[in-house]
Amino acid sequence: MTSLKSAALAVSLGAALVAASPQPTAITSGPRIHHRGDTERSGSYHGAPIRSRPRVLWTVDKGDLFLGTPLVDQGAIYSGASDGTLCAFDARTGKSLWTASGFDMIENATAIAGDVIVGGGMNGQVRALNRKTGEPIWSYSAGVFVTTPPLIVGDAVYVATHQGLHALDVGTGQRRWMTPLGTQPNFVGNPAAHKGVIVVSVGRELLAIDAATGAERWRVRSSSQFWSPALGEDRVFVGSSDGNLIAYDLATGAERWRFRSAYPTADDIWSAPAISKGVVYAGSRDAALYAVDATTGRKVWSFPTTGESVGDPVVSNEILYFSDSNHALPPGVRRLYALDASSGAEVWKYEVNSTLLTTPAVDQRTLYATITGQVMALTD
């Protein structure tokens, strides 16, 4: 959960292309790099695991800025900041490569297609930049604040706001379609995609939308807030503010199971789930990380943290990484945990003093994380 969940800005919807400078589509060829590892937002990576308490490779101080969840690709780290800039750092040294402004505030993650990096900010601007230089390629106005990372599938980039899901051409920023989602400011979950379907949560609704046309496939309405979904095993896994982790059928939206945490209150904070090898990992404000069987919804194990919350977990080669942090907490000690994904046994933990410790970006034997005012690289 972030402070952006409570944002209540009122901005009229007038989605329009602000500045488009069409570029050769060749610059978008190459891998698609996403927050939480893939288009499904599964939180599953394949980097070499860190099996002992890491050491600090480098740190970069950024004053009092809140920094977004980092993204790593081809030797560079990208992170947005609360001053509206997107920053690129050398992954080996932490040296600044470039900075780009114009987002107002960008605490959500970005997405990459080849040499193009795309991000959205609180001023409603979605901007595509050359990821090597930071030079602008195109910009698009979503009409209202953007608090979720873009999703890139093929040659389309999808941007979710509380008012609509926008499908844009990744090379030019030209809009293909926009599907209305709501009218009132609400928490918007990170959009996820699988088999031609985009799944997004907005407030108390969870929707599946056709990626090609923008047509609604199905919609689930709830009496409780949905958080960010993750897709896997042909299912949608999503946490709810009533203390449940719920599995829905990806094709139909039919509920398959629900798992109840030990902290069922209106303020329950479920992290975005991670999925690996038939197990779903999710955290709750009862200060526990749960491993749940993806098919049955039965608990496999749970791990109690010493903090007040659980950040979004990610898993890589049988090691699960997560923090006990969110924006709602006061300054204090934050911990980055590494657990054995099969057993839930603690492998190590790393402590920092901050108001925020993000879930790390995973690379080969290195983790990249942001805390309030600092970007850091941790390695074994």
Short mmCIF file of C-alpha atoms in Angstrom, two decimals, residues 21-29 113-116 130 137-138 169-172:
data_model
loop_
_atom_site.label_atom_id
_atom_site.label_comp_id
_atom_site.label_asym_id
_atom_site.label_seq_id
_atom_site.Cartn_x
_atom_site.Cartn_y
_atom_site.Cartn_z
CA SER A 21 6.94 12.65 -32.05
CA PRO A 22 6.58 9.35 -33.92
CA GLN A 23 9.79 7.35 -33.86
CA PRO A 24 10.91 4.33 -35.87
CA THR A 25 9.31 1.26 -34.34
CA ALA A 26 12.73 -0.41 -34.38
CA ILE A 27 13.58 1.35 -31.12
CA THR A 28 10.85 -0.64 -29.37
CA SER A 29 12.16 -4.00 -30.51
CA ALA A 113 10.23 -1.96 -24.54
CA GLY A 114 13.59 -2.16 -26.28
CA ASP A 115 15.15 1.30 -25.98
CA VAL A 116 11.94 2.94 -24.77
CA ASN A 130 14.88 6.90 -24.68
CA ILE A 137 9.94 10.38 -27.51
CA TRP A 138 6.23 11.02 -26.90
CA ASP A 169 0.92 2.51 -29.46
CA VAL A 170 4.25 1.97 -27.72
CA GLY A 171 6.21 3.58 -30.55
CA THR A 172 4.16 6.75 -31.03
#
